């Protein structure tokens, strides 16, 4: 029960965005984005394709510079101290033919912190081994990553992120092309992270999951459409506002058509 | 049999040539692993060709040729990242422009030198039998420094090669590491100039590493296999050039190509023919490898 006591009150905002503008050359992918996320909650980030979900992650991970506004973690501006932030990109972002083993990849999570030369110390190894077994990857430690299935690749990425011991974990579409076992494993880990007071932000297309499994939902389409508990955000009007004509009203439920873009 | 190997070595220029070939091809093969894994083959080739104006200027000024080459290679590498980082040009376009311009500039400069035909062919195709004792020392010192730097920066370079996004979130000095890798490749190219020449050095960077990639599962093993393949190609090539009387640089590169083809078809894990054989033995229809 001690784990529970660690969870701060919801009014303690630990990730704060104020009037954030961001984008690639020329065009703005995100405009005037402001919201607060308390520590230790599980957030679903939803919105249509091209809404700026990945851009938001890349700005938070400092892969794209901020155009305007301010981002604060633990009350300090982004980049001001150790950001304690891990980012699990879509698994298509790396070359899975690369000659490294599962264990090599997971240990990369410890390469920051000035560990350039010499052996990894015992703590580094312990953390890596623990996250590996948490993700059920221990038997595959010495397999080349080229031999992994899609779900296993996702698990390696998550294990590596856990090895970074983040305070904030960003995941881009972790449920895409993943089998049920991997998905359940993922939610076990997310439960565990919530107990450890780690904030997780998960970009997903799956509105059903966002509705059922998350504490907070951010609905995004270039601008912030809504943020709040799923029951408040996942309402007909707000979904229609974000998805436009992609949202189909079926009377009792609303369905978002992701494959036919106008 | 022993005579076959020893008789060329009675000449001092052959001894020096063999030593130079072994050092250079080993070095190229190890550095080449990063070139292959970061898909920099085209960039490596461009940097090698862009060395020419540097050599020409150094020659005209009477300065050290290696130094001129090094300055030119680093300048062009930085120029490529300057033009492509602005976002308006794709990297391969920037490489294509700078590489041919530098080559043209080099040829223009060299054509002003009276006896340019001979010099040009030595720079383009290498002249391993002309390696002097001083050259050997340079090759040794620069080669060992490059390997030391690689060993020290192994982990951050590995992350950068595998997952640049992680490298950035781990707050590794990504831009400086990129520049470091470019400088390492430049030095390697310059060191190899005399042995294989600028036209063929890209092959020594890419071919043994590509063969090793097909044979191994981890980067340290890949680097070791690549070094072995590189050195073997060097030795085989030099003997072939002695006995068959063909240009030494070309012979070395062709030997490396032969090793690569063997690995491509017969690698136990990724070989094209081994996969077919395995399928046949297991009674499955052959799968077409795309």
Short mmCIF file of C-alpha atoms in Angstrom, two decimals:
data_model
loop_
_atom_site.label_atom_id
_atom_site.label_comp_id
_atom_site.label_asym_id
_atom_site.label_seq_id
_atom_site.Cartn_x
_atom_site.Cartn_y
_atom_site.Cartn_z
CA UNK A 1 0.00 0.00 0.00
CA UNK A 2 3.00 2.29 0.34
CA UNK A 3 3.04 2.56 -3.43
CA UNK A 4 -0.37 4.20 -3.37
CA UNK A 5 0.76 6.87 -0.94
CA UNK A 6 3.33 8.04 -3.45
CA UNK A 7 0.64 9.22 -5.83
CA UNK A 8 0.37 12.99 -5.48
CA UNK A 9 -2.86 14.90 -5.46
CA UNK A 10 -4.25 15.63 -8.91
CA UNK A 11 -3.74 19.35 -8.46
CA UNK A 12 0.03 18.85 -8.47
CA UNK A 13 0.83 19.49 -12.10
CA UNK A 14 4.17 17.99 -13.02
CA UNK A 15 4.14 18.29 -16.78
CA UNK A 16 2.98 21.68 -17.89
CA UNK A 17 2.64 23.10 -21.39
CA UNK A 18 1.84 26.73 -21.93
CA UNK A 19 0.97 28.19 -25.34
CA UNK A 20 3.23 25.76 -27.16
CA UNK A 21 3.75 26.16 -30.91
CA UNK A 22 5.81 23.54 -32.74
CA UNK A 23 6.33 22.17 -36.23
CA UNK A 24 8.71 21.27 -39.00
CA UNK A 25 9.98 23.81 -41.53
CA UNK A 26 7.39 26.45 -42.24
CA UNK A 27 4.11 24.90 -41.17
CA UNK A 28 2.97 24.59 -37.58
CA UNK A 29 1.87 21.09 -36.53
CA UNK A 30 0.84 22.22 -33.07
CA UNK A 31 -0.65 25.57 -32.19
CA UNK A 32 -1.18 27.23 -28.85
CA UNK A 33 -1.20 24.03 -26.84
CA UNK A 34 -1.69 24.39 -23.10
CA UNK A 35 -2.40 21.69 -20.54
CA UNK A 36 -1.22 20.29 -17.23
CA UNK A 37 -0.71 16.63 -16.40
CA UNK A 38 -0.32 15.54 -12.78
CA UNK A 39 2.40 13.06 -11.92
CA UNK A 40 1.70 9.34 -12.08
CA UNK A 41 -1.38 9.32 -14.28
CA UNK A 42 -1.93 7.35 -17.45
CA UNK A 43 -2.83 9.57 -20.37
CA UNK A 44 -4.15 8.58 -23.77
CA UNK A 45 -3.29 10.93 -26.60
CA UNK A 46 -5.84 10.62 -29.38
CA UNK A 47 -6.62 12.50 -32.55
CA UNK A 48 -6.85 11.91 -36.30
CA UNK A 49 -3.82 11.15 -38.47
CA UNK A 50 -1.58 14.16 -38.77
CA UNK A 51 -3.06 15.77 -35.67
CA UNK A 52 0.42 16.35 -34.26
CA UNK A 53 0.63 13.47 -31.77
CA UNK A 54 4.13 12.43 -32.84
CA UNK A 55 5.15 16.09 -33.08
CA UNK A 56 4.09 16.62 -29.48
CA UNK A 57 6.21 13.64 -28.40
CA UNK A 58 9.19 14.84 -30.37
CA UNK A 59 8.94 18.29 -28.85
CA UNK A 60 8.78 16.78 -25.35
CA UNK A 61 11.79 14.58 -26.13
CA UNK A 62 13.56 17.67 -27.46
CA UNK A 63 13.95 16.20 -30.93
CA UNK A 64 12.25 19.23 -32.47
CA UNK A 65 12.77 22.69 -31.04
CA UNK A 66 9.97 24.62 -29.43
CA UNK A 67 8.73 27.49 -31.60
CA UNK A 68 6.92 29.35 -28.87
CA UNK A 69 5.61 28.83 -25.37
CA UNK A 70 7.02 26.89 -22.48
CA UNK A 71 7.19 23.30 -21.31
CA UNK A 72 7.99 22.52 -17.69
CA UNK A 73 8.74 19.19 -16.05
CA UNK A 74 8.73 19.16 -12.25
CA UNK A 75 8.35 22.91 -12.46
CA UNK A 76 11.57 23.43 -14.42
CA UNK A 77 11.80 24.34 -18.13
CA UNK A 78 12.52 21.53 -20.57
CA UNK A 79 16.23 20.82 -20.78
CA UNK A 80 16.94 22.72 -17.59
CA UNK A 81 17.94 19.64 -15.65
CA UNK A 82 17.71 15.90 -16.23
CA UNK A 83 14.38 15.59 -17.98
CA UNK A 84 13.90 12.00 -16.80
CA UNK A 85 11.88 11.32 -19.90
CA UNK A 86 11.89 8.18 -22.05
CA UNK A 87 10.40 7.98 -25.50
CA UNK A 88 9.28 4.76 -27.17
CA UNK A 89 8.95 5.63 -30.86
CA UNK A 90 6.96 3.59 -33.34
CA UNK A 91 8.96 0.43 -33.92
CA UNK A 92 9.29 1.19 -37.62
CA UNK A 93 11.71 3.98 -36.74
CA UNK A 94 14.75 1.72 -36.41
CA UNK A 95 16.41 -0.91 -38.59
CA UNK A 96 15.61 -4.28 -37.01
CA UNK A 97 18.33 -5.97 -39.09
CA UNK A 98 20.94 -4.10 -37.04
CA UNK A 99 23.51 -6.52 -35.55
CA UNK A 100 22.70 -6.20 -31.86
CA UNK A 101 21.10 -8.57 -29.36
CA UNK A 102 18.05 -7.93 -27.21
CA UNK A 103 20.30 -7.38 -24.21
CA UNK A 104 22.48 -4.90 -26.12
CA UNK A 105 19.44 -2.81 -27.00
CA UNK A 106 18.08 -2.84 -23.47
CA UNK A 107 21.43 -1.83 -22.00
CA UNK A 108 21.45 1.18 -24.34
CA UNK A 109 18.93 2.69 -21.94
CA UNK A 110 21.85 3.19 -19.53
CA UNK A 111 24.25 4.76 -21.99
CA UNK A 112 23.43 8.32 -20.95
CA UNK A 113 24.76 9.42 -17.60
CA UNK A 114 28.33 9.60 -18.91
CA UNK A 115 28.78 5.86 -19.30
CA UNK A 116 30.95 6.05 -22.38
CA UNK A 117 33.75 3.71 -21.57
CA UNK A 118 34.43 0.90 -19.18
CA UNK A 119 32.04 -1.73 -17.96
CA UNK A 120 28.49 -1.09 -17.01
CA UNK A 121 28.27 -1.25 -13.24
CA UNK A 122 26.16 -3.70 -11.30
CA UNK A 123 23.26 -1.31 -10.86
CA UNK A 124 23.04 -0.71 -14.62
CA UNK A 125 23.00 -4.42 -15.24
CA UNK A 126 20.44 -5.10 -12.51
CA UNK A 127 18.05 -2.46 -13.84
CA UNK A 128 18.41 -3.84 -17.37
CA UNK A 129 17.87 -7.44 -16.24
CA UNK A 130 14.83 -6.44 -14.19
CA UNK A 131 13.12 -4.61 -17.03
CA UNK A 132 13.98 -7.46 -19.35
CA UNK A 133 12.27 -10.02 -17.12
CA UNK A 134 9.36 -7.63 -16.50
CA UNK A 135 8.74 -7.63 -20.23
CA UNK A 136 9.20 -11.41 -20.40
CA UNK A 137 12.23 -11.10 -22.65
CA UNK A 138 14.81 -12.88 -20.46
CA UNK A 139 15.00 -16.06 -22.54
CA UNK A 140 15.58 -13.95 -25.63
CA UNK A 141 18.40 -11.88 -24.09
CA UNK A 142 21.05 -13.17 -26.47
CA UNK A 143 18.91 -13.37 -29.61
CA UNK A 144 19.65 -10.97 -32.43
CA UNK A 145 16.84 -8.44 -32.75
CA UNK A 146 16.42 -9.51 -36.36
CA UNK A 147 14.72 -12.69 -35.08
CA UNK A 148 11.96 -10.95 -33.10
CA UNK A 149 8.26 -10.72 -33.90
CA UNK A 150 6.44 -7.37 -33.99
CA UNK A 151 5.13 -7.71 -30.45
CA UNK A 152 8.55 -8.72 -29.15
CA UNK A 153 10.13 -5.70 -30.85
CA UNK A 154 7.67 -3.46 -29.05
CA UNK A 155 8.52 -5.18 -25.77
CA UNK A 156 12.25 -4.68 -26.30
CA UNK A 157 11.64 -0.97 -26.87
CA UNK A 158 9.55 -0.75 -23.72
CA UNK A 159 12.12 -2.69 -21.68
CA UNK A 160 14.78 -0.26 -22.88
CA UNK A 161 12.62 2.68 -21.85
CA UNK A 162 12.10 1.12 -18.40
CA UNK A 163 15.87 0.76 -18.12
CA UNK A 164 16.10 4.53 -18.45
CA UNK A 165 14.08 4.74 -15.19
CA UNK A 166 11.99 7.63 -16.47
CA UNK A 167 9.55 9.84 -14.58
CA UNK A 168 7.63 10.40 -17.79
CA UNK A 169 7.22 7.72 -20.43
CA UNK A 170 5.99 8.57 -23.94
CA UNK A 171 4.76 5.76 -26.20
CA UNK A 172 3.85 6.22 -29.84
CA UNK A 173 1.21 3.72 -31.03
CA UNK A 174 2.44 0.78 -28.91
CA UNK A 175 -0.69 -1.26 -29.70
CA UNK A 176 -0.23 -1.20 -33.47
CA UNK A 177 0.43 -4.63 -34.98
CA UNK A 178 0.81 -6.22 -31.56
CA UNK A 179 -0.74 -9.51 -30.43
CA UNK A 180 -3.05 -9.80 -27.42
CA UNK A 181 -0.34 -11.23 -25.14
CA UNK A 182 1.92 -8.29 -25.78
CA UNK A 183 -0.97 -5.88 -25.26
CA UNK A 184 -1.89 -7.44 -21.92
CA UNK A 185 1.76 -7.41 -20.87
CA UNK A 186 1.87 -3.74 -21.79
CA UNK A 187 -1.05 -2.93 -19.52
CA UNK A 188 0.52 -4.92 -16.66
CA UNK A 189 3.58 -2.72 -17.04
CA UNK A 190 1.46 0.42 -17.25
CA UNK A 191 -0.27 -0.59 -13.98
CA UNK A 192 3.11 -1.14 -12.38
CA UNK A 193 4.36 2.24 -13.62
CA UNK A 194 1.28 3.96 -12.24
CA UNK A 195 2.04 2.40 -8.86
CA UNK A 196 5.56 3.77 -9.11
CA UNK A 197 4.14 7.20 -9.89
CA UNK A 198 5.53 7.31 -13.43
CA UNK A 199 3.48 9.45 -15.81
CA UNK A 200 2.73 7.65 -19.05
CA UNK A 201 1.44 9.28 -22.21
CA UNK A 202 0.33 6.86 -24.90
CA UNK A 203 -0.60 7.91 -28.42
CA UNK A 204 -3.22 5.54 -29.78
CA UNK A 205 -5.78 5.16 -32.51
CA UNK A 206 -7.85 2.86 -30.36
CA UNK A 207 -10.60 5.03 -28.89
CA UNK A 208 -12.05 2.02 -27.13
CA UNK A 209 -8.86 1.45 -25.16
CA UNK A 210 -8.55 5.17 -24.48
CA UNK A 211 -12.06 5.13 -23.05
CA UNK A 212 -11.61 2.08 -20.84
CA UNK A 213 -8.01 1.94 -19.70
CA UNK A 214 -6.80 5.49 -19.13
CA UNK A 215 -7.13 8.12 -16.40
CA UNK A 216 -6.96 11.10 -18.71
CA UNK A 217 -7.57 11.62 -22.40
CA UNK A 218 -6.07 14.38 -24.51
CA UNK A 219 -7.94 14.96 -27.75
CA UNK A 220 -5.73 16.71 -30.25
CA UNK A 221 -6.09 18.14 -33.71
CA UNK A 222 -3.36 20.73 -34.24
CA UNK A 223 -4.87 22.44 -31.21
CA UNK A 224 -6.11 21.03 -27.96
CA UNK A 225 -9.71 19.93 -28.46
CA UNK A 226 -10.26 18.56 -24.97
CA UNK A 227 -8.47 17.15 -21.94
CA UNK A 228 -10.05 15.37 -19.02
CA UNK A 229 -11.29 12.02 -17.73
CA UNK A 230 -12.43 9.69 -20.55
CA UNK A 231 -16.11 9.99 -19.64
CA UNK A 232 -15.94 13.74 -20.19
CA UNK A 233 -13.73 13.86 -23.24
CA UNK A 234 -15.03 10.91 -25.21
CA UNK A 235 -18.35 12.49 -25.98
CA UNK A 236 -20.01 12.73 -29.34
CA UNK A 237 -19.51 16.46 -29.85
CA UNK A 238 -15.85 16.52 -28.88
CA UNK A 239 -14.98 13.52 -31.01
CA UNK A 240 -16.75 15.08 -33.96
CA UNK A 241 -14.87 18.30 -33.33
CA UNK A 242 -11.54 16.47 -33.53
CA UNK A 243 -12.24 13.99 -36.30
CA UNK A 244 -14.70 15.95 -38.46
CA UNK A 245 -16.33 13.88 -41.16
CA UNK A 246 -14.24 10.85 -40.21
CA UNK A 247 -16.53 10.36 -37.22
CA UNK A 248 -19.59 8.27 -38.05
CA UNK A 249 -22.57 8.55 -35.77
CA UNK A 250 -24.27 5.17 -35.38
CA UNK A 251 -26.93 6.27 -32.95
CA UNK A 252 -25.78 4.56 -29.76
CA UNK A 253 -22.10 4.77 -30.55
CA UNK A 254 -19.70 6.80 -32.58
CA UNK A 255 -17.16 5.19 -34.88
CA UNK A 256 -14.07 6.81 -36.31
CA UNK A 257 -13.20 5.82 -39.84
CA UNK A 258 -9.39 5.94 -40.04
CA UNK A 259 -8.79 4.31 -43.39
CA UNK A 260 -10.78 6.53 -45.73
CA UNK A 261 -9.31 9.98 -45.58
CA UNK A 262 -10.83 12.68 -47.65
CA UNK B 1 54.56 -23.60 -51.74
CA UNK B 2 56.50 -21.66 -49.13
CA UNK B 3 58.40 -20.17 -52.01
CA UNK B 4 55.17 -18.94 -53.53
CA UNK B 5 54.57 -16.76 -50.49
CA UNK B 6 58.16 -15.81 -49.70
CA UNK B 7 59.64 -15.02 -53.07
CA UNK B 8 57.75 -11.72 -53.54
CA UNK B 9 58.90 -10.66 -50.10
CA UNK B 10 62.56 -10.62 -51.07
CA UNK B 11 61.85 -7.14 -52.44
CA UNK B 12 61.71 -4.43 -49.82
CA UNK B 13 58.94 -2.58 -51.66
CA UNK B 14 56.82 -5.73 -51.48
CA UNK B 15 57.39 -6.09 -47.73
CA UNK B 16 56.35 -2.49 -47.18
CA UNK B 17 53.46 -2.87 -49.59
CA UNK B 18 52.19 -5.95 -47.77
CA UNK B 19 52.40 -4.25 -44.39
CA UNK B 20 50.61 -1.17 -45.74
CA UNK B 21 47.87 -3.25 -47.35
CA UNK B 22 47.28 -5.21 -44.16
CA UNK B 23 47.07 -2.07 -42.01
CA UNK B 24 44.90 -0.12 -44.41
CA UNK B 25 42.46 -2.86 -45.28
CA UNK B 26 42.03 -3.81 -41.63
CA UNK B 27 41.36 -0.20 -40.68
CA UNK B 28 38.96 0.40 -43.57
CA UNK B 29 37.08 -2.79 -42.74
CA UNK B 30 36.49 -1.81 -39.11
CA UNK B 31 35.53 1.81 -39.81
CA UNK B 32 33.43 0.47 -42.68
CA UNK B 33 31.08 -1.30 -40.24
CA UNK B 34 29.77 2.10 -39.15
CA UNK B 35 29.62 3.27 -42.77
CA UNK B 36 27.48 0.26 -43.70
CA UNK B 37 25.25 0.37 -40.62
CA UNK B 38 24.56 4.09 -40.95
CA UNK B 39 23.94 3.74 -44.73
CA UNK B 40 26.80 6.11 -45.49
CA UNK B 41 28.25 4.19 -48.44
CA UNK B 42 27.48 6.97 -50.90
CA UNK B 43 28.81 9.59 -48.51
CA UNK B 44 32.04 7.63 -48.07
CA UNK B 45 32.52 7.42 -51.81
CA UNK B 46 31.84 11.14 -52.16
CA UNK B 47 34.34 12.01 -49.44
CA UNK B 48 36.97 9.85 -51.11
CA UNK B 49 36.55 11.59 -54.46
CA UNK B 50 36.46 15.02 -52.93
CA UNK B 51 39.96 14.48 -51.59
CA UNK B 52 41.34 15.21 -55.05
CA UNK B 53 41.33 19.04 -54.96
CA UNK B 54 42.99 18.93 -51.54
CA UNK B 55 45.76 16.73 -52.88
CA UNK B 56 46.15 18.99 -55.90
CA UNK B 57 46.38 22.17 -53.85
CA UNK B 58 48.87 20.59 -51.48
CA UNK B 59 50.91 19.41 -54.46
CA UNK B 60 50.90 22.87 -56.06
CA UNK B 61 51.90 24.50 -52.76
CA UNK B 62 54.48 21.83 -52.05
CA UNK B 63 52.71 20.94 -48.78
CA UNK B 64 52.03 17.52 -47.27
CA UNK B 65 49.65 15.64 -49.59
CA UNK B 66 47.98 13.73 -46.76
CA UNK B 67 47.24 16.93 -44.90
CA UNK B 68 45.73 18.49 -48.02
CA UNK B 69 43.58 15.42 -48.54
CA UNK B 70 42.40 15.42 -44.95
CA UNK B 71 41.39 19.08 -45.04
CA UNK B 72 39.47 18.53 -48.29
CA UNK B 73 37.62 15.45 -47.01
CA UNK B 74 36.52 17.12 -43.77
CA UNK B 75 35.50 20.31 -45.62
CA UNK B 76 33.30 18.41 -48.04
CA UNK B 77 31.76 16.29 -45.26
CA UNK B 78 30.87 19.40 -43.28
CA UNK B 79 29.64 21.08 -46.47
CA UNK B 80 27.27 18.19 -47.14
CA UNK B 81 25.77 18.42 -43.67
CA UNK B 82 25.54 22.22 -44.04
CA UNK B 83 23.57 22.04 -47.29
CA UNK B 84 21.29 19.22 -46.19
CA UNK B 85 20.66 20.44 -42.65
CA UNK B 86 19.03 23.59 -43.97
CA UNK B 87 16.21 21.24 -44.88
CA UNK B 88 15.80 22.41 -48.44
CA UNK B 89 18.01 19.71 -50.00
CA UNK B 90 17.99 15.96 -49.47
CA UNK B 91 21.30 14.57 -48.33
CA UNK B 92 21.93 12.42 -51.39
CA UNK B 93 21.36 15.44 -53.65
CA UNK B 94 23.81 17.52 -51.61
CA UNK B 95 26.33 14.67 -51.80
CA UNK B 96 25.89 14.35 -55.56
CA UNK B 97 26.52 18.04 -56.14
CA UNK B 98 29.49 18.50 -53.83
CA UNK B 99 31.20 15.29 -54.78
CA UNK B 100 31.25 15.91 -58.51
CA UNK B 101 32.15 19.59 -58.05
CA UNK B 102 35.08 18.67 -55.83
CA UNK B 103 36.22 16.05 -58.32
CA UNK B 104 35.96 18.55 -61.17
CA UNK B 105 37.89 21.13 -59.20
CA UNK B 106 40.58 18.57 -58.48
CA UNK B 107 40.90 17.58 -62.13
CA UNK B 108 40.99 21.25 -63.18
CA UNK B 109 43.81 21.95 -60.73
CA UNK B 110 45.79 18.85 -61.64
CA UNK B 111 45.46 19.52 -65.38
CA UNK B 112 47.53 22.67 -64.82
CA UNK B 113 50.41 20.47 -63.69
CA UNK B 114 52.49 19.40 -66.66
CA UNK B 115 52.93 15.70 -65.99
CA UNK B 116 49.46 15.26 -64.63
CA UNK B 117 48.57 11.96 -66.27
CA UNK B 118 50.96 9.92 -64.10
CA UNK B 119 50.16 11.69 -60.83
CA UNK B 120 46.45 11.50 -61.43
CA UNK B 121 46.48 7.77 -61.99
CA UNK B 122 48.45 7.24 -58.77
CA UNK B 123 45.97 9.30 -56.79
CA UNK B 124 42.97 7.69 -58.45
CA UNK B 125 44.08 4.07 -58.30
CA UNK B 126 46.77 3.97 -55.65
CA UNK B 127 50.35 2.77 -55.83
CA UNK B 128 50.99 0.36 -53.03
CA UNK B 129 54.47 -0.52 -54.26
CA UNK B 130 55.52 3.10 -53.88
CA UNK B 131 54.85 3.16 -50.11
CA UNK B 132 57.92 4.50 -48.33
CA UNK B 133 59.02 3.98 -44.71
CA UNK B 134 57.65 7.39 -43.73
CA UNK B 135 54.27 6.60 -45.25
CA UNK B 136 54.15 3.42 -43.20
CA UNK B 137 54.72 5.35 -39.99
CA UNK B 138 51.93 7.78 -40.92
CA UNK B 139 49.56 4.94 -41.74
CA UNK B 140 50.37 3.23 -38.45
CA UNK B 141 50.00 6.31 -36.26
CA UNK B 142 46.77 7.56 -37.85
CA UNK B 143 45.29 4.08 -38.04
CA UNK B 144 45.91 3.34 -34.37
CA UNK B 145 44.52 6.73 -33.33
CA UNK B 146 41.34 6.09 -35.31
CA UNK B 147 40.87 2.67 -33.72
CA UNK B 148 41.46 4.12 -30.25
CA UNK B 149 38.87 6.85 -30.80
CA UNK B 150 36.41 4.24 -32.09
CA UNK B 151 36.96 2.10 -29.01
CA UNK B 152 36.47 5.07 -26.66
CA UNK B 153 33.31 6.32 -28.38
CA UNK B 154 31.94 2.87 -29.17
CA UNK B 155 28.79 3.06 -27.07
CA UNK B 156 27.53 6.49 -28.13
CA UNK B 157 28.37 5.73 -31.77
CA UNK B 158 26.48 2.44 -31.51
CA UNK B 159 23.37 4.19 -30.17
CA UNK B 160 23.63 6.90 -32.80
CA UNK B 161 23.88 4.31 -35.55
CA UNK B 162 21.03 2.15 -34.25
CA UNK B 163 18.59 4.72 -32.95
CA UNK B 164 19.36 8.44 -33.33
CA UNK B 165 16.15 9.28 -31.47
CA UNK B 166 17.35 7.44 -28.38
CA UNK B 167 20.75 9.12 -28.70
CA UNK B 168 19.01 12.49 -28.57
CA UNK B 169 16.80 11.60 -25.60
CA UNK B 170 19.82 10.24 -23.73
CA UNK B 171 21.36 13.66 -24.37
CA UNK B 172 24.38 12.32 -26.12
CA UNK B 173 26.15 15.09 -28.06
CA UNK B 174 24.58 13.93 -31.33
CA UNK B 175 25.96 16.63 -33.62
CA UNK B 176 29.48 16.28 -32.26
CA UNK B 177 29.33 12.50 -32.59
CA UNK B 178 28.20 12.85 -36.21
CA UNK B 179 31.12 15.16 -36.90
CA UNK B 180 33.48 12.75 -35.11
CA UNK B 181 32.33 9.89 -37.31
CA UNK B 182 32.86 12.01 -40.43
CA UNK B 183 36.37 12.91 -39.29
CA UNK B 184 37.15 9.26 -38.56
CA UNK B 185 35.99 8.30 -42.05
CA UNK B 186 38.01 11.16 -43.57
CA UNK B 187 41.20 10.06 -41.83
CA UNK B 188 40.60 6.47 -42.89
CA UNK B 189 40.15 7.51 -46.51
CA UNK B 190 43.27 9.64 -46.47
CA UNK B 191 45.33 6.87 -44.91
CA UNK B 192 44.10 4.48 -47.61
CA UNK B 193 44.81 6.81 -50.52
CA UNK B 194 48.21 5.47 -51.37
CA UNK B 195 47.14 1.84 -51.24
CA UNK B 196 43.85 1.72 -53.13
CA UNK B 197 43.41 5.24 -54.45
CA UNK B 198 40.39 7.50 -54.19
CA UNK B 199 38.37 5.71 -56.85
CA UNK B 200 38.42 2.41 -54.99
CA UNK B 201 38.66 3.30 -51.30
CA UNK B 202 34.87 3.24 -50.89
CA UNK B 203 34.95 -0.44 -51.84
CA UNK B 204 37.39 -1.17 -49.00
CA UNK B 205 35.09 0.66 -46.58
CA UNK B 206 31.91 -1.04 -47.69
CA UNK B 207 32.59 -4.49 -49.12
CA UNK B 208 34.27 -6.35 -46.20
CA UNK B 209 31.81 -4.78 -43.73
CA UNK B 210 28.86 -5.82 -45.87
CA UNK B 211 30.16 -9.39 -46.04
CA UNK B 212 30.69 -9.42 -42.26
CA UNK B 213 27.16 -8.08 -41.73
CA UNK B 214 25.80 -11.16 -43.48
CA UNK B 215 27.90 -13.52 -41.34
CA UNK B 216 27.49 -12.21 -37.79
CA UNK B 217 24.90 -11.21 -35.21
CA UNK B 218 26.62 -8.59 -33.06
CA UNK B 219 28.60 -5.50 -33.88
CA UNK B 220 31.87 -6.55 -32.16
CA UNK B 221 31.80 -9.84 -34.05
CA UNK B 222 30.93 -7.98 -37.24
CA UNK B 223 33.92 -5.66 -36.80
CA UNK B 224 36.24 -8.62 -36.17
CA UNK B 225 34.93 -10.58 -39.16
CA UNK B 226 35.14 -7.48 -41.30
CA UNK B 227 38.77 -6.90 -40.29
CA UNK B 228 39.65 -10.51 -41.10
CA UNK B 229 37.93 -10.33 -44.50
CA UNK B 230 39.57 -6.98 -45.20
CA UNK B 231 43.07 -8.18 -44.33
CA UNK B 232 42.60 -11.43 -46.28
CA UNK B 233 41.42 -9.47 -49.33
CA UNK B 234 44.45 -7.23 -48.99
CA UNK B 235 46.91 -10.11 -48.87
CA UNK B 236 45.20 -12.15 -51.58
CA UNK B 237 44.95 -9.05 -53.76
CA UNK B 238 48.58 -8.12 -53.37
CA UNK B 239 49.81 -11.62 -54.28
CA UNK B 240 47.39 -11.70 -57.20
CA UNK B 241 48.73 -8.39 -58.38
CA UNK B 242 52.32 -9.68 -58.12
CA UNK B 243 51.77 -12.96 -59.94
CA UNK B 244 49.13 -11.89 -62.47
CA UNK B 245 50.68 -8.48 -63.00
CA UNK B 246 47.49 -6.47 -62.45
CA UNK B 247 47.01 -3.14 -60.65
CA UNK B 248 47.29 -3.77 -56.91
CA UNK B 249 44.38 -1.58 -55.74
CA UNK B 250 42.02 -3.22 -58.21
CA UNK B 251 43.21 -6.70 -57.22
CA UNK B 252 42.56 -5.98 -53.53
CA UNK B 253 39.06 -4.66 -54.23
CA UNK B 254 38.20 -7.61 -56.49
CA UNK B 255 39.31 -10.06 -53.78
CA UNK B 256 37.02 -8.31 -51.31
CA UNK B 257 34.18 -8.57 -53.82
CA UNK B 258 34.82 -12.32 -54.10
CA UNK B 259 34.56 -12.68 -50.31
CA UNK B 260 31.38 -10.64 -50.31
CA UNK B 261 29.78 -12.83 -52.99
CA UNK B 262 30.66 -15.96 -51.00
CA UNK B 263 29.01 -14.48 -47.91
CA UNK B 264 25.99 -13.30 -49.88
CA UNK B 265 25.26 -16.74 -51.28
CA UNK B 266 26.50 -19.05 -48.54
CA UNK B 267 26.10 -17.19 -45.23
CA UNK B 268 24.58 -19.70 -42.76
CA UNK B 269 22.00 -17.19 -41.51
CA UNK B 270 21.30 -14.77 -44.31
CA UNK B 271 22.73 -16.43 -47.42
CA UNK B 272 20.55 -16.55 -50.51
CA UNK B 273 21.54 -20.07 -51.52
CA UNK B 274 21.58 -21.43 -47.96
CA UNK B 275 17.98 -20.31 -47.52
CA UNK B 276 16.98 -22.09 -50.73
CA UNK B 277 18.82 -25.24 -49.68
CA UNK B 278 17.20 -25.20 -46.25
CA UNK B 279 13.77 -24.85 -47.82
CA UNK B 280 14.45 -27.69 -50.25
CA UNK B 281 15.66 -29.95 -47.49
CA UNK B 282 12.60 -29.21 -45.39
CA UNK B 283 10.43 -29.91 -48.40
CA UNK B 284 9.01 -26.41 -48.62
CA UNK B 285 8.73 -24.48 -51.84
CA UNK B 286 11.65 -22.05 -52.18
CA UNK B 287 10.83 -18.64 -50.80
CA UNK B 288 11.72 -15.71 -52.98
CA UNK B 289 13.93 -13.33 -51.04
CA UNK B 290 12.94 -9.78 -51.76
#
